[in-house]
Amino acid sequence: MSHNGAGLGAGSGGSPIPPTTVMYSQLQPWSQAGAPPCMEPVMGPSIPPRVGAAYETPTKHPWRPAMAYELIQVKHMPEQPVTNQLTKQCFLPKGMKTDGMIFPNLVTGFDRNPQHAARAALYTRYTSNEWYNNNMTKYSESNMNRNLSERMRNDAVRLMRETDEKATSGQRDAGRRLGERITDLTFWRNELNAELEKLIAEMSDINELQRQCGKALLDLEIPLHIAQECLFHRESRQGTEKVHDIVEKALLVEINNLRNSRDRLGGLHEKISKQALDCRGAQHLLEDDVSHKESSLGIDSMCHQLNNHSRGITYYGGIEKFDPSVSTQESWAQASSEHVRRSQAERAKLSQLRSDAQSVVNSVATTVWDFWSNTNNAFDRRSQEMAEAKNRVQLHLQKVQQELFDMEKHLFLLQKAIQDKSGPLKVAQTRLEARSHREGVELCKDHAQDRLVQEVQDIQGAVETLHHKLMEAEATHQGLLKTRCTLEVDLRNKVNALFIDREKCMSLRRSFPVSNLIKY
């Protein structure tokens, strides 16, 4: 509408518009503005007309002349904006305060304002000059269109001939290009197939190589376990026999060598496994490339055999705009060449790895056998030393046992000698006691008294000396007993150590033939 106030819409959130909010609408004689009778007024009279100032129409409408001045009626604004849909009664929202605006119609307006409808109808007529000019324009347009049609027919014939020749030439050139492409595909397919056969032939032995390396690793576990068990058994030696001898040194060196050999074989096994994966990856690339080239060769061969009368040809609109290409002619050939070069490099690595694996396995087997033999020789030498030491201990033990027997007889003689002195001592002391009962001057210190006193003293001195000798003999006897105990313990330790080395350790080592390790 050209003369309305500021477009005031409903408030945010759908809240009702205050009664003071208004909207300006154009008032015509045939306008049906006003609230329906069924709608209750908000305030004041049911239809509060408010006549404002008159405004002049700024531009002429195409469907009617300028009306000079028109009246503007102020009405209440509805709660929702008036749209084209809301101009009908069935689309009126609930709470609408006014009807929708009905624009002027020349047919319905005649009944309401005949003068206005007649004046508007005058502007729908044409003049004679306009009718004549219209006819001349149509004649000129007809001549021009016929000439244009003749020129277009001639151009179309020439264009048809040119397009036929161009289509035939393009189809022939496309067929030649497809033939060249088939030749390239056949060449690279043959190259890839040949390289794939070589790679598969090289990879046929990698499983055997991996099996040999794994067997070597498993074979090292038993010698390593035996060497560690020998160390554990030798830890059960007692006393001074638990010595860091040549056997223990040889066992430690052997265990260290076995662990290093296991690490070498483990690294070799990992290299073989990695190389097997790399070769399998190269094989997959070759197989994938061959498969793609076989598919492309079939497609291009089919395309090369197609002609205008082939079955199955049809339209694919817009297919020329779709470019699914992911490579160029150069990158395509370079990709296949890279696959061949990678396969050749993997085959060279596999051949070098095979020779390295053989040398590593043979070297490990030789070193294991050398250290195994050195440890066995150390066991033999140590067993001989312990056997000689055991024999010497047994000899000394026999001598100590004999000396103990002699010492026990000597102790018995000393005790008997002490007991034999009791009779003379009793006699001498009894004499002295009896002589002490003499009376008077008879208690004389005569030569007999002196001799009896001297005899008692001599006997007591002899008994004291014999007791001293008896104590010394008993101490010597205890020393001999301790020596015998020490020798017996030492002999038992030596027998135990000899049993461990000869029976436990050597039986374990003899039960496993290490010589089989060099037969890879």
Short mmCIF file of C-alpha atoms in Angstrom, two decimals:
data_model
loop_
_atom_site.label_atom_id
_atom_site.label_comp_id
_atom_site.label_asym_id
_atom_site.label_seq_id
_atom_site.Cartn_x
_atom_site.Cartn_y
_atom_site.Cartn_z
CA MET A 1 0.00 0.00 0.00
CA SER A 2 1.44 3.35 -0.94
CA HIS A 3 -0.02 5.56 1.83
CA ASN A 4 0.27 3.76 5.09
CA GLY A 5 2.03 4.76 8.23
CA ALA A 6 5.05 3.07 9.67
CA GLY A 7 4.56 -0.73 9.30
CA LEU A 8 3.86 -1.65 12.91
CA GLY A 9 3.69 -5.42 13.43
CA ALA A 10 2.77 -7.52 16.40
CA GLY A 11 4.97 -7.36 19.47
CA SER A 12 7.69 -9.94 20.12
CA GLY A 13 6.60 -13.20 21.67
CA GLY A 14 3.07 -12.90 20.28
CA SER A 15 1.89 -10.53 23.05
CA PRO A 16 -1.27 -8.56 22.18
CA ILE A 17 -0.88 -5.07 20.78
CA PRO A 18 -1.98 -2.26 23.09
CA PRO A 19 -5.14 -0.47 22.00
CA THR A 20 -3.16 2.66 21.25
CA THR A 21 -1.20 0.93 18.45
CA VAL A 22 -2.76 1.76 15.05
CA MET A 23 -2.34 1.02 11.35
CA TYR A 24 -3.13 3.24 8.41
CA SER A 25 -5.11 1.74 5.50
CA GLN A 26 -6.40 3.34 2.29
CA LEU A 27 -10.08 4.13 2.48
CA GLN A 28 -12.07 3.67 -0.76
CA PRO A 29 -15.83 3.96 -1.29
CA TRP A 30 -16.05 0.20 -1.88
CA SER A 31 -13.81 -0.68 1.07
CA GLN A 32 -15.24 -3.12 3.64
CA ALA A 33 -13.05 -1.93 6.46
CA GLY A 34 -14.51 -2.38 9.90
CA ALA A 35 -14.78 -5.08 12.55
CA PRO A 36 -17.41 -7.80 12.03
CA PRO A 37 -20.52 -7.63 14.25
CA CYS A 38 -19.50 -10.78 16.09
CA MET A 39 -16.23 -9.23 17.33
CA GLU A 40 -16.40 -7.37 20.61
CA PRO A 41 -14.89 -3.88 20.64
CA VAL A 42 -11.75 -3.27 22.61
CA MET A 43 -12.80 0.15 23.89
CA GLY A 44 -15.26 2.89 22.94
CA PRO A 45 -17.75 2.46 20.07
CA SER A 46 -17.76 -0.69 17.96
CA ILE A 47 -16.20 1.08 14.89
CA PRO A 48 -14.24 4.09 16.01
CA PRO A 49 -13.77 6.13 12.79
CA ARG A 50 -10.92 8.54 12.86
CA VAL A 51 -10.58 10.78 9.85
CA GLY A 52 -7.10 12.10 9.38
CA ALA A 53 -5.54 14.53 6.97
CA ALA A 54 -6.00 14.08 3.21
CA TYR A 55 -2.97 13.01 1.23
CA GLU A 56 -2.41 13.32 -2.48
CA THR A 57 -1.58 10.20 -4.49
CA PRO A 58 2.11 10.67 -5.56
CA THR A 59 2.03 8.31 -8.62
CA LYS A 60 -0.68 7.13 -11.00
CA HIS A 61 -1.79 3.56 -10.65
CA PRO A 62 -1.72 1.45 -13.84
CA TRP A 63 -5.27 0.27 -13.26
CA ARG A 64 -6.96 3.60 -12.47
CA PRO A 65 -6.39 7.37 -12.90
CA ALA A 66 -5.29 9.75 -10.25
CA MET A 67 -8.10 10.26 -7.73
CA ALA A 68 -6.96 13.65 -6.53
CA TYR A 69 -7.35 13.27 -2.83
CA GLU A 70 -8.19 10.24 -0.75
CA LEU A 71 -9.18 9.86 2.85
CA ILE A 72 -7.14 7.78 5.29
CA GLN A 73 -8.95 5.97 8.06
CA VAL A 74 -7.12 4.96 11.23
CA LYS A 75 -8.01 1.51 12.47
CA HIS A 76 -6.82 -0.84 15.21
CA MET A 77 -3.90 -3.02 14.26
CA PRO A 78 -4.53 -6.81 14.42
CA GLU A 79 -2.55 -9.00 16.73
CA GLN A 80 -0.92 -10.69 13.70
CA PRO A 81 0.26 -9.01 10.44
CA VAL A 82 -2.23 -8.92 7.57
CA THR A 83 -1.01 -11.02 4.64
CA ASN A 84 -2.51 -12.04 1.31
CA GLN A 85 -3.84 -15.22 2.91
CA LEU A 86 -5.49 -13.24 5.70
CA THR A 87 -7.55 -11.17 3.24
CA LYS A 88 -10.12 -13.98 3.13
CA GLN A 89 -12.55 -14.53 5.93
CA CYS A 90 -11.57 -18.15 6.46
CA PHE A 91 -7.94 -17.20 7.11
CA LEU A 92 -8.67 -14.53 9.71
CA PRO A 93 -6.72 -15.26 12.93
CA LYS A 94 -8.38 -15.41 16.31
CA GLY A 95 -8.40 -11.99 17.97
CA MET A 96 -8.39 -10.02 14.70
CA LYS A 97 -9.59 -6.49 15.33
CA THR A 98 -10.26 -5.55 11.65
CA ASP A 99 -11.10 -7.27 8.37
CA GLY A 100 -8.46 -7.78 5.76
CA MET A 101 -8.16 -5.14 3.05
CA ILE A 102 -9.98 -5.81 -0.26
CA PHE A 103 -8.31 -4.17 -3.25
CA PRO A 104 -10.42 -2.45 -5.99
CA ASN A 105 -12.01 -4.65 -8.66
CA LEU A 106 -13.49 -3.15 -11.89
CA VAL A 107 -16.40 -5.58 -11.90
CA THR A 108 -17.43 -5.48 -8.27
CA GLY A 109 -16.55 -1.80 -8.02
CA PHE A 110 -19.11 -0.81 -10.62
CA ASP A 111 -21.95 -1.51 -8.24
CA ARG A 112 -20.39 0.56 -5.50
CA ASN A 113 -19.06 3.52 -7.55
CA PRO A 114 -20.14 3.56 -11.22
CA GLN A 115 -18.42 6.88 -11.95
CA HIS A 116 -15.08 5.62 -10.79
CA ALA A 117 -15.45 2.28 -12.68
CA ALA A 118 -16.40 4.01 -15.99
CA ARG A 119 -13.53 6.49 -15.72
CA ALA A 120 -11.13 3.60 -15.13
CA ALA A 121 -12.48 1.65 -18.16
CA LEU A 122 -11.64 4.52 -20.56
CA TYR A 123 -7.97 3.84 -20.10
CA THR A 124 -8.29 0.24 -21.55
CA ARG A 125 -9.09 1.35 -25.20
CA TYR A 126 -6.68 1.71 -28.26
CA THR A 127 -6.65 4.38 -31.05
CA SER A 128 -6.81 3.74 -34.86
CA ASN A 129 -3.25 4.82 -35.29
CA GLU A 130 -2.17 2.28 -32.77
CA TRP A 131 -4.18 -0.43 -34.60
CA TYR A 132 -2.52 0.43 -37.98
CA ASN A 133 0.95 0.53 -36.52
CA ASN A 134 0.34 -2.82 -34.88
CA ASN A 135 -0.59 -4.41 -38.26
CA MET A 136 2.47 -2.98 -40.02
CA THR A 137 4.67 -4.27 -37.25
CA LYS A 138 3.30 -7.79 -37.65
CA TYR A 139 3.88 -7.71 -41.47
CA SER A 140 7.49 -6.63 -41.02
CA GLU A 141 8.05 -9.23 -38.37
CA SER A 142 6.65 -11.94 -40.71
CA ASN A 143 9.00 -10.98 -43.58
CA MET A 144 11.98 -10.83 -41.29
CA ASN A 145 11.20 -14.21 -39.73
CA ARG A 146 10.83 -15.90 -43.16
CA ASN A 147 14.21 -14.58 -44.31
CA LEU A 148 15.79 -15.63 -41.06
CA SER A 149 14.28 -19.12 -41.41
CA GLU A 150 15.70 -19.53 -44.96
CA ARG A 151 19.18 -18.52 -43.83
CA MET A 152 18.95 -20.83 -40.87
CA ARG A 153 17.92 -23.77 -43.09
CA ASN A 154 20.96 -23.23 -45.33
CA ASP A 155 23.25 -22.92 -42.32
CA ALA A 156 21.72 -26.07 -40.80
CA VAL A 157 22.44 -28.12 -43.97
CA ARG A 158 26.05 -26.96 -44.00
CA LEU A 159 26.35 -27.57 -40.27
CA MET A 160 24.91 -31.10 -40.62
CA ARG A 161 27.53 -31.98 -43.25
CA GLU A 162 30.33 -30.54 -41.15
CA THR A 163 29.16 -32.28 -37.98
CA ASP A 164 28.86 -35.62 -39.82
CA GLU A 165 32.41 -35.34 -41.10
CA LYS A 166 33.68 -34.19 -37.68
CA ALA A 167 31.86 -37.00 -35.84
CA THR A 168 33.24 -39.63 -38.25
CA SER A 169 36.77 -38.26 -37.97
CA GLY A 170 36.52 -37.99 -34.16
CA GLN A 171 35.22 -41.55 -33.86
CA ARG A 172 38.04 -42.84 -36.06
CA ASP A 173 40.66 -40.91 -34.06
CA ALA A 174 39.16 -42.13 -30.76
CA GLY A 175 39.34 -45.72 -32.02
CA ARG A 176 43.02 -45.25 -32.94
CA ARG A 177 43.75 -43.81 -29.49
CA LEU A 178 41.95 -46.74 -27.87
CA GLY A 179 44.10 -49.14 -29.89
CA GLU A 180 47.27 -47.40 -28.68
CA ARG A 181 45.97 -47.57 -25.12
CA ILE A 182 45.30 -51.31 -25.50
CA THR A 183 48.89 -51.80 -26.68
CA ASP A 184 50.26 -49.93 -23.63
CA LEU A 185 48.00 -51.88 -21.27
CA THR A 186 49.11 -55.20 -22.79
CA PHE A 187 52.78 -54.27 -22.44
CA TRP A 188 52.54 -53.25 -18.77
CA ARG A 189 50.30 -56.22 -17.95
CA ASN A 190 52.95 -58.59 -19.32
CA GLU A 191 55.71 -56.76 -17.43
CA LEU A 192 53.78 -56.90 -14.18
CA ASN A 193 52.92 -60.59 -14.64
CA ALA A 194 56.56 -61.48 -15.28
CA GLU A 195 57.71 -59.56 -12.19
CA LEU A 196 54.92 -61.12 -10.12
CA GLU A 197 56.03 -64.63 -11.11
CA LYS A 198 59.63 -63.84 -10.13
CA LEU A 199 58.54 -62.40 -6.79
CA ILE A 200 56.35 -65.42 -6.00
CA ALA A 201 59.24 -67.73 -6.88
CA GLU A 202 61.54 -65.81 -4.51
CA MET A 203 58.94 -65.80 -1.76
CA SER A 204 58.46 -69.57 -1.95
CA ASP A 205 61.61 -70.08 0.18
CA ILE A 206 60.95 -67.34 2.73
CA ASN A 207 58.64 -69.57 4.76
CA GLU A 208 61.33 -72.25 4.92
CA LEU A 209 63.88 -69.61 5.93
CA GLN A 210 61.56 -68.33 8.64
CA ARG A 211 60.98 -71.90 9.85
CA GLN A 212 64.72 -72.58 10.08
CA CYS A 213 65.28 -69.38 12.04
CA GLY A 214 62.41 -70.24 14.39
CA LYS A 215 63.80 -73.77 14.85
CA ALA A 216 67.21 -72.33 15.69
CA LEU A 217 65.56 -70.08 18.29
CA LEU A 218 63.75 -73.05 19.81
CA ASP A 219 66.93 -75.14 19.79
CA LEU A 220 68.72 -72.45 21.79
CA GLU A 221 66.13 -72.57 24.55
CA ILE A 222 67.12 -76.09 25.67
CA PRO A 223 70.90 -75.39 26.04
CA LEU A 224 70.09 -72.13 27.80
CA HIS A 225 67.71 -73.93 30.15
CA ILE A 226 70.30 -76.65 30.84
CA ALA A 227 73.06 -74.12 31.56
CA GLN A 228 70.78 -72.20 33.93
CA GLU A 229 69.73 -75.43 35.63
CA CYS A 230 73.40 -76.32 36.10
CA LEU A 231 73.94 -72.98 37.82
CA PHE A 232 70.90 -73.56 40.01
CA HIS A 233 72.09 -77.08 40.93
CA ARG A 234 75.56 -75.82 41.77
CA GLU A 235 74.01 -73.27 44.12
CA SER A 236 73.06 -76.21 46.37
CA ARG A 237 76.73 -76.92 47.14
CA GLN A 238 77.65 -76.59 50.82
CA GLY A 239 80.41 -74.81 52.67
CA THR A 240 83.65 -73.98 50.93
CA GLU A 241 82.64 -76.07 47.94
CA LYS A 242 80.50 -73.15 46.79
CA VAL A 243 83.48 -71.68 44.97
CA HIS A 244 83.54 -69.48 41.87
CA ASP A 245 85.50 -72.05 39.89
CA ILE A 246 86.19 -72.52 36.20
CA VAL A 247 82.91 -74.39 35.74
CA GLU A 248 80.85 -71.50 37.02
CA LYS A 249 82.80 -69.06 34.88
CA ALA A 250 82.30 -71.27 31.82
CA LEU A 251 78.58 -71.58 32.57
CA LEU A 252 78.18 -67.81 32.91
CA VAL A 253 80.04 -67.23 29.63
CA GLU A 254 77.97 -69.90 27.92
CA ILE A 255 74.69 -68.40 29.18
CA ASN A 256 75.76 -64.94 28.04
CA ASN A 257 76.66 -66.32 24.60
CA LEU A 258 73.37 -68.19 24.36
CA ARG A 259 71.41 -65.05 25.22
CA ASN A 260 73.36 -63.01 22.67
CA SER A 261 72.80 -65.72 20.07
CA ARG A 262 69.10 -65.74 20.91
CA ASP A 263 68.97 -61.97 20.48
CA ARG A 264 70.74 -62.25 17.12
CA LEU A 265 68.38 -64.93 15.92
CA GLY A 266 65.41 -62.97 17.29
CA GLY A 267 66.49 -59.89 15.35
CA LEU A 268 67.01 -62.03 12.26
CA HIS A 269 63.57 -63.58 12.69
CA GLU A 270 62.01 -60.12 12.97
CA LYS A 271 63.84 -59.01 9.82
CA ILE A 272 62.62 -62.08 7.97
CA SER A 273 59.05 -61.47 9.16
CA LYS A 274 59.24 -57.80 8.16
CA GLN A 275 60.72 -58.70 4.82
CA ALA A 276 57.97 -61.26 4.29
CA LEU A 277 55.38 -58.53 4.97
CA ASP A 278 57.16 -56.14 2.59
CA CYS A 279 57.30 -58.79 -0.12
CA ARG A 280 53.65 -59.59 0.49
CA GLY A 281 52.85 -55.89 0.17
CA ALA A 282 54.76 -55.68 -3.13
CA GLN A 283 52.98 -58.83 -4.32
CA HIS A 284 49.62 -57.31 -3.40
CA LEU A 285 50.45 -54.14 -5.34
CA LEU A 286 51.46 -56.18 -8.38
CA GLU A 287 48.38 -58.38 -8.19
CA ASP A 288 46.13 -55.35 -7.71
CA ASP A 289 47.79 -53.55 -10.62
CA VAL A 290 47.49 -56.63 -12.86
CA SER A 291 43.84 -57.03 -11.89
CA HIS A 292 43.14 -53.38 -12.69
CA LYS A 293 44.95 -53.62 -16.00
CA GLU A 294 43.04 -56.78 -16.92
CA SER A 295 39.80 -54.97 -16.15
CA SER A 296 40.89 -51.86 -18.07
CA LEU A 297 42.04 -54.00 -20.99
CA GLY A 298 38.64 -55.68 -21.18
CA ILE A 299 36.82 -52.33 -20.98
CA ASP A 300 39.05 -50.67 -23.60
CA SER A 301 38.81 -53.72 -25.91
CA MET A 302 35.03 -53.57 -25.67
CA CYS A 303 35.08 -49.82 -26.30
CA HIS A 304 37.42 -50.33 -29.29
CA GLN A 305 34.95 -52.77 -30.88
CA LEU A 306 31.90 -50.51 -30.48
CA ASN A 307 30.42 -48.79 -33.56
CA ASN A 308 27.28 -46.87 -34.45
CA HIS A 309 25.33 -50.11 -34.96
CA SER A 310 26.48 -51.92 -31.81
CA ARG A 311 23.92 -53.15 -29.34
CA GLY A 312 23.72 -51.61 -25.90
CA ILE A 313 24.81 -48.09 -26.81
CA THR A 314 22.67 -45.39 -25.24
CA TYR A 315 22.69 -41.81 -24.03
CA TYR A 316 24.37 -40.77 -20.80
CA GLY A 317 23.56 -37.13 -20.39
CA GLY A 318 26.31 -34.97 -18.91
CA ILE A 319 28.85 -37.83 -18.80
CA GLU A 320 31.39 -35.66 -20.64
CA LYS A 321 31.32 -33.19 -17.74
CA PHE A 322 32.13 -35.90 -15.22
CA ASP A 323 35.89 -36.47 -14.99
CA PRO A 324 36.71 -39.49 -12.76
CA SER A 325 40.39 -39.45 -13.70
CA VAL A 326 42.89 -39.74 -10.85
CA SER A 327 46.08 -39.92 -12.92
CA THR A 328 47.62 -38.84 -16.18
CA GLN A 329 49.32 -40.89 -18.88
CA GLU A 330 52.74 -40.18 -17.35
CA SER A 331 51.71 -40.82 -13.72
CA TRP A 332 49.93 -44.03 -14.81
CA ALA A 333 53.07 -45.43 -16.42
CA GLN A 334 55.19 -44.17 -13.51
CA ALA A 335 52.95 -45.98 -10.98
CA SER A 336 53.36 -49.31 -12.77
CA SER A 337 57.10 -48.71 -13.09
CA GLU A 338 57.29 -47.95 -9.34
CA HIS A 339 55.52 -51.23 -8.56
CA VAL A 340 58.02 -53.16 -10.70
CA ARG A 341 60.99 -51.35 -9.12
CA ARG A 342 59.69 -52.00 -5.61
CA SER A 343 59.26 -55.69 -6.37
CA GLN A 344 62.80 -55.89 -7.73
CA ALA A 345 64.16 -54.12 -4.63
CA GLU A 346 62.26 -56.48 -2.31
CA ARG A 347 63.59 -59.50 -4.21
CA ALA A 348 67.15 -58.19 -3.85
CA LYS A 349 66.64 -57.63 -0.10
CA LEU A 350 65.19 -61.11 0.26
CA SER A 351 68.16 -62.71 -1.49
CA GLN A 352 70.63 -60.80 0.72
CA LEU A 353 68.62 -61.67 3.82
CA ARG A 354 68.69 -65.35 2.90
CA SER A 355 72.50 -65.39 2.70
CA ASP A 356 72.76 -63.38 5.93
CA ALA A 357 70.42 -65.79 7.69
CA GLN A 358 72.48 -68.80 6.66
CA SER A 359 75.70 -67.20 7.89
CA VAL A 360 74.11 -66.06 11.18
CA VAL A 361 72.60 -69.48 11.88
CA ASN A 362 75.89 -71.27 11.10
CA SER A 363 77.85 -68.78 13.24
CA VAL A 364 75.44 -69.20 16.14
CA ALA A 365 75.58 -72.98 15.89
CA THR A 366 79.40 -72.94 15.88
CA THR A 367 79.70 -70.61 18.88
CA VAL A 368 77.09 -72.59 20.83
CA TRP A 369 78.99 -75.81 20.18
CA ASP A 370 82.33 -74.22 21.17
CA PHE A 371 81.03 -72.82 24.47
CA TRP A 372 79.15 -76.04 25.17
CA SER A 373 82.36 -78.05 24.70
CA ASN A 374 84.38 -75.62 26.84
CA THR A 375 81.85 -75.94 29.66
CA ASN A 376 81.89 -79.74 29.43
CA ASN A 377 85.71 -79.76 29.57
CA ALA A 378 85.57 -77.45 32.59
CA PHE A 379 83.15 -79.87 34.26
CA ASP A 380 85.53 -82.77 33.57
CA ARG A 381 88.56 -80.95 34.98
CA ARG A 382 86.64 -79.79 38.02
CA SER A 383 85.29 -83.28 38.64
CA GLN A 384 88.84 -84.70 38.55
CA GLU A 385 90.05 -82.05 41.00
CA MET A 386 87.17 -82.73 43.38
CA ALA A 387 87.73 -86.50 43.12
CA GLU A 388 91.40 -86.10 44.07
CA ALA A 389 90.50 -83.75 46.92
CA LYS A 390 87.88 -86.24 48.13
CA ASN A 391 90.41 -89.04 48.13
CA ARG A 392 92.88 -86.96 50.13
CA VAL A 393 90.20 -86.02 52.63
CA GLN A 394 89.29 -89.67 53.03
CA LEU A 395 92.96 -90.57 53.66
CA HIS A 396 93.30 -87.89 56.33
CA LEU A 397 90.03 -88.98 57.86
CA GLN A 398 91.33 -92.54 58.19
CA LYS A 399 94.53 -91.31 59.85
CA VAL A 400 92.57 -89.11 62.27
CA GLN A 401 90.30 -92.04 63.07
CA GLN A 402 93.34 -94.21 63.88
CA GLU A 403 94.83 -91.48 66.00
CA LEU A 404 91.57 -91.13 67.88
CA PHE A 405 91.63 -94.85 68.60
CA ASP A 406 95.19 -94.59 69.96
CA MET A 407 94.35 -91.48 71.97
CA GLU A 408 91.35 -93.16 73.57
CA LYS A 409 93.63 -96.07 74.67
CA HIS A 410 96.13 -93.56 76.04
CA LEU A 411 93.39 -91.82 78.02
CA PHE A 412 92.38 -95.15 79.51
CA LEU A 413 95.99 -95.84 80.57
CA LEU A 414 96.28 -92.39 82.17
CA GLN A 415 93.08 -92.89 84.10
CA LYS A 416 94.27 -96.35 85.22
CA ALA A 417 97.61 -94.89 86.31
CA ILE A 418 95.82 -92.29 88.41
CA GLN A 419 93.63 -94.94 89.94
CA ASP A 420 96.72 -97.09 90.71
CA LYS A 421 98.20 -94.29 92.82
CA SER A 422 95.24 -94.39 95.20
CA GLY A 423 96.52 -97.54 97.04
CA PRO A 424 100.02 -96.28 97.90
CA LEU A 425 98.56 -92.90 98.87
CA LYS A 426 96.04 -94.51 101.18
CA VAL A 427 98.81 -96.64 102.81
CA ALA A 428 101.11 -93.69 103.34
CA GLN A 429 98.38 -91.47 104.74
CA THR A 430 97.08 -94.29 106.98
CA ARG A 431 100.61 -94.76 108.39
CA LEU A 432 100.95 -91.11 109.09
CA GLU A 433 97.58 -91.03 110.79
CA ALA A 434 98.39 -94.09 112.92
CA ARG A 435 101.78 -92.66 113.97
CA SER A 436 100.04 -89.47 115.04
CA HIS A 437 98.53 -91.46 117.96
CA ARG A 438 101.92 -92.12 119.64
CA GLU A 439 102.20 -90.79 123.17
CA GLY A 440 104.69 -88.56 124.84
CA VAL A 441 108.11 -88.24 123.43
CA GLU A 442 107.32 -91.07 121.12
CA LEU A 443 105.91 -88.42 118.84
CA CYS A 444 109.32 -88.13 117.31
CA LYS A 445 110.02 -86.70 113.85
CA ASP A 446 112.21 -89.51 112.88
CA HIS A 447 113.42 -90.64 109.50
CA ALA A 448 110.36 -92.83 109.06
CA GLN A 449 108.10 -89.82 109.59
CA ASP A 450 110.03 -87.77 107.08
CA ARG A 451 109.95 -90.57 104.55
CA LEU A 452 106.20 -91.07 104.91
CA VAL A 453 105.62 -87.35 104.44
CA GLN A 454 107.90 -87.35 101.41
CA GLU A 455 106.08 -90.41 100.04
CA VAL A 456 102.67 -88.74 100.34
CA GLN A 457 103.99 -85.60 98.65
CA ASP A 458 105.58 -87.63 95.87
CA ILE A 459 102.38 -89.57 95.26
CA GLN A 460 100.26 -86.41 95.24
CA GLY A 461 102.71 -84.70 92.81
CA ALA A 462 102.58 -87.72 90.53
CA VAL A 463 98.78 -87.75 90.63
CA GLU A 464 98.69 -84.04 89.85
CA THR A 465 101.06 -84.53 86.93
CA LEU A 466 98.97 -87.42 85.67
CA HIS A 467 95.81 -85.32 85.93
CA HIS A 468 97.51 -82.56 83.91
CA LYS A 469 98.50 -85.04 81.23
CA LEU A 470 94.99 -86.45 81.28
CA MET A 471 93.55 -82.98 80.64
CA GLU A 472 95.99 -82.41 77.79
CA ALA A 473 95.11 -85.79 76.33
CA GLU A 474 91.41 -85.04 76.59
CA ALA A 475 91.95 -81.66 74.86
CA THR A 476 93.92 -83.39 72.14
CA HIS A 477 91.13 -85.95 71.85
CA GLN A 478 88.56 -83.20 71.44
CA GLY A 479 90.73 -81.57 68.78
CA LEU A 480 90.93 -84.88 66.95
CA LEU A 481 87.14 -85.23 67.20
CA LYS A 482 86.66 -81.74 65.79
CA THR A 483 89.10 -82.45 63.00
CA ARG A 484 87.29 -85.66 62.22
CA CYS A 485 83.97 -83.81 62.16
CA THR A 486 85.44 -81.14 59.91
CA LEU A 487 86.88 -83.75 57.58
CA GLU A 488 83.60 -85.62 57.51
CA VAL A 489 81.68 -82.43 56.68
CA ASP A 490 84.22 -81.51 54.03
CA LEU A 491 84.05 -85.02 52.61
CA ARG A 492 80.27 -84.86 52.55
CA ASN A 493 80.40 -81.46 50.78
CA LYS A 494 82.89 -82.76 48.27
CA VAL A 495 80.82 -85.85 47.62
CA ASN A 496 77.71 -83.62 47.22
CA ALA A 497 79.52 -81.23 44.88
CA LEU A 498 80.94 -84.14 42.89
CA PHE A 499 77.46 -85.66 42.66
CA ILE A 500 76.02 -82.35 41.46
CA ASP A 501 78.70 -81.88 38.80
CA ARG A 502 78.90 -85.48 37.61
CA GLU A 503 75.40 -86.79 38.04
CA LYS A 504 73.05 -83.80 37.89
CA CYS A 505 74.83 -81.34 35.61
CA MET A 506 76.68 -83.68 33.29
CA SER A 507 73.69 -86.01 32.96
CA LEU A 508 71.61 -83.02 31.82
CA ARG A 509 74.25 -81.94 29.37
CA ARG A 510 74.79 -85.46 28.03
CA SER A 511 71.03 -85.92 27.51
CA PHE A 512 70.89 -83.10 24.90
CA PRO A 513 73.03 -83.54 21.76
CA VAL A 514 74.12 -80.00 20.94
CA SER A 515 75.86 -81.33 17.84
CA ASN A 516 72.45 -81.25 16.11
CA LEU A 517 72.50 -77.45 16.17
CA ILE A 518 75.04 -77.29 13.34
CA LYS A 519 72.86 -79.40 11.03
CA TYR A 520 70.67 -76.57 9.76
#
